[in-house]
Amino acid sequence: MDVESSNVLVVKDVYGEDLSPPDVNDLMTGLVTKVRESFPLVQGAVLRADQKKVLVNLGRKASLKAQMKLLIFRCTGDDPAKQASTDEECDADTEVLDEAFVDEVSDERSQGTLRQGKAAIKEADRVITK
């Protein structure tokens, strides 16, 4: 459930006949695993941005779904040549630029609407699922 929009994002269930405390614990562990798998933590890059829209290099193949949220950030102090690579860890601090709500998802790319649209988001800024 998205607490801001009240949209149901995922529905998962588990089943067990024995409801003893250890079995209920196992069922809850299974439920947590299913929900976690529905919202993978993946990182990518901005391909294009304008005032209110952002296109990123993550899509269905990266398990991105419509209505998911992305955090858009920039590694500050990084070597500019490394900033285009999403495989590298940030060598310095990060600056959170905005948040995006994923509207459209294709196999390899997704488009989202920026929440604030005030920051100067540019190509090669990074995104991570939230």
Short mmCIF file of C-alpha atoms in Angstrom, two decimals:
data_model
loop_
_atom_site.label_atom_id
_atom_site.label_comp_id
_atom_site.label_asym_id
_atom_site.label_seq_id
_atom_site.Cartn_x
_atom_site.Cartn_y
_atom_site.Cartn_z
CA MET A 1 0.00 0.00 0.00
CA ASP A 2 1.34 3.39 -0.98
CA VAL A 3 0.59 5.58 2.03
CA GLU A 4 0.53 8.78 -0.05
CA SER A 5 -1.87 7.66 -2.80
CA SER A 6 -3.64 4.72 -1.06
CA ASN A 7 -2.89 2.58 -4.14
CA VAL A 8 -2.36 -1.13 -3.59
CA LEU A 9 1.09 -1.88 -5.01
CA VAL A 10 1.31 -5.61 -4.39
CA VAL A 11 -0.85 -8.43 -3.05
CA LYS A 12 0.87 -11.55 -1.68
CA ASP A 13 -0.30 -14.38 0.49
CA VAL A 14 0.99 -17.41 2.36
CA TYR A 15 -0.86 -20.48 3.57
CA GLY A 16 -0.36 -22.87 6.42
CA GLU A 17 -2.63 -25.30 8.25
CA ASP A 18 -0.67 -25.46 11.50
CA LEU A 19 -0.82 -22.10 13.27
CA SER A 20 1.61 -22.79 16.09
CA PRO A 21 3.91 -19.85 16.88
CA PRO A 22 6.96 -21.36 15.08
CA ASP A 23 4.86 -22.08 11.98
CA VAL A 24 3.31 -18.59 11.99
CA ASN A 25 6.85 -17.20 12.23
CA ASP A 26 7.83 -19.24 9.16
CA LEU A 27 4.75 -18.00 7.29
CA MET A 28 5.57 -14.38 8.13
CA THR A 29 9.17 -14.89 6.97
CA GLY A 30 7.82 -16.25 3.68
CA LEU A 31 5.46 -13.30 3.31
CA VAL A 32 8.25 -10.80 3.96
CA THR A 33 10.39 -12.53 1.33
CA LYS A 34 7.60 -12.34 -1.26
CA VAL A 35 6.98 -8.64 -0.60
CA ARG A 36 10.71 -7.83 -0.65
CA GLU A 37 11.10 -9.60 -4.01
CA SER A 38 8.31 -7.40 -5.40
CA PHE A 39 10.30 -4.25 -4.62
CA PRO A 40 13.91 -4.94 -5.58
CA LEU A 41 16.66 -2.47 -4.77
CA VAL A 42 18.13 -1.54 -8.15
CA GLN A 43 20.28 1.35 -9.27
CA GLY A 44 20.47 3.01 -12.68
CA ALA A 45 21.04 6.31 -14.44
CA VAL A 46 19.07 9.21 -15.86
CA LEU A 47 18.98 9.15 -19.66
CA ARG A 48 17.02 12.37 -20.13
CA ALA A 49 15.25 14.89 -17.91
CA ASP A 50 13.10 17.96 -18.33
CA GLN A 51 11.14 20.05 -15.84
CA LYS A 52 8.68 17.39 -14.73
CA LYS A 53 9.68 14.13 -16.45
CA VAL A 54 12.69 11.83 -16.23
CA LEU A 55 13.70 8.88 -18.41
CA VAL A 56 15.88 6.22 -16.75
CA ASN A 57 17.73 3.12 -17.94
CA LEU A 58 15.74 0.73 -15.73
CA GLY A 59 12.70 -1.18 -16.94
CA ARG A 60 10.83 -4.45 -16.62
CA LYS A 61 14.06 -6.42 -17.00
CA ALA A 62 15.27 -4.75 -13.79
CA SER A 63 11.92 -5.60 -12.12
CA LEU A 64 10.73 -1.98 -12.19
CA LYS A 65 6.96 -1.52 -12.14
CA ALA A 66 4.59 1.39 -12.61
CA GLN A 67 3.83 3.26 -9.38
CA MET A 68 7.24 2.50 -7.88
CA LYS A 69 9.29 5.42 -6.62
CA LEU A 70 12.83 6.38 -7.56
CA LEU A 71 15.26 8.51 -5.61
CA ILE A 72 17.38 10.68 -7.92
CA PHE A 73 20.81 11.60 -6.62
CA ARG A 74 24.25 12.80 -7.66
CA CYS A 75 27.60 11.66 -6.33
CA THR A 76 29.36 14.82 -5.20
CA GLY A 77 33.12 14.94 -5.42
CA ASP A 78 33.33 12.00 -7.83
CA ASP A 79 35.59 12.10 -10.84
CA PRO A 80 33.27 13.42 -13.62
CA ALA A 81 34.41 10.60 -15.93
CA LYS A 82 33.04 8.04 -13.45
CA GLN A 83 29.66 9.72 -13.02
CA ALA A 84 28.27 8.19 -16.21
CA SER A 85 28.81 4.67 -14.87
CA THR A 86 26.12 3.22 -12.64
CA ASP A 87 28.27 0.21 -11.79
CA GLU A 88 30.61 2.27 -9.64
CA GLU A 89 29.98 3.06 -6.01
CA CYS A 90 30.03 6.70 -5.02
CA ASP A 91 33.50 7.61 -3.79
CA ALA A 92 32.14 10.64 -2.00
CA ASP A 93 28.94 12.01 -0.54
CA THR A 94 25.65 11.98 -2.37
CA GLU A 95 23.23 14.80 -2.97
CA VAL A 96 19.56 13.83 -3.21
CA LEU A 97 18.03 15.84 -6.05
CA ASP A 98 14.42 14.70 -6.27
CA GLU A 99 12.05 11.76 -6.19
CA ALA A 100 10.17 10.36 -9.18
CA PHE A 101 6.96 8.37 -9.47
CA VAL A 102 7.25 5.76 -12.25
CA ASP A 103 4.48 6.25 -14.84
CA GLU A 104 5.48 4.13 -17.83
CA VAL A 105 7.68 1.03 -17.97
CA SER A 106 9.16 -0.69 -21.04
CA ASP A 107 11.60 -3.60 -21.08
CA GLU A 108 14.74 -1.49 -20.74
CA ARG A 109 13.58 2.02 -19.78
CA SER A 110 11.07 3.82 -17.63
CA GLN A 111 9.61 7.28 -17.47
CA GLY A 112 8.64 9.00 -14.28
CA THR A 113 7.16 12.24 -13.02
CA LEU A 114 9.36 14.31 -10.76
CA ARG A 115 7.87 15.16 -7.38
CA GLN A 116 9.38 18.63 -7.06
CA GLY A 117 10.89 19.37 -10.46
CA LYS A 118 13.08 22.12 -9.02
CA ALA A 119 16.55 20.53 -9.10
CA ALA A 120 18.68 20.62 -12.24
CA ILE A 121 18.63 16.91 -13.00
CA LYS A 122 20.91 15.93 -15.84
CA GLU A 123 21.96 12.91 -17.86
CA ALA A 124 24.08 10.44 -15.86
CA ASP A 125 22.62 11.44 -12.48
CA ARG A 126 21.81 8.26 -10.64
CA VAL A 127 18.56 6.68 -9.53
CA ILE A 128 17.75 3.99 -7.02
CA THR A 129 14.43 2.37 -6.20
CA LYS A 130 12.82 3.60 -3.03
#
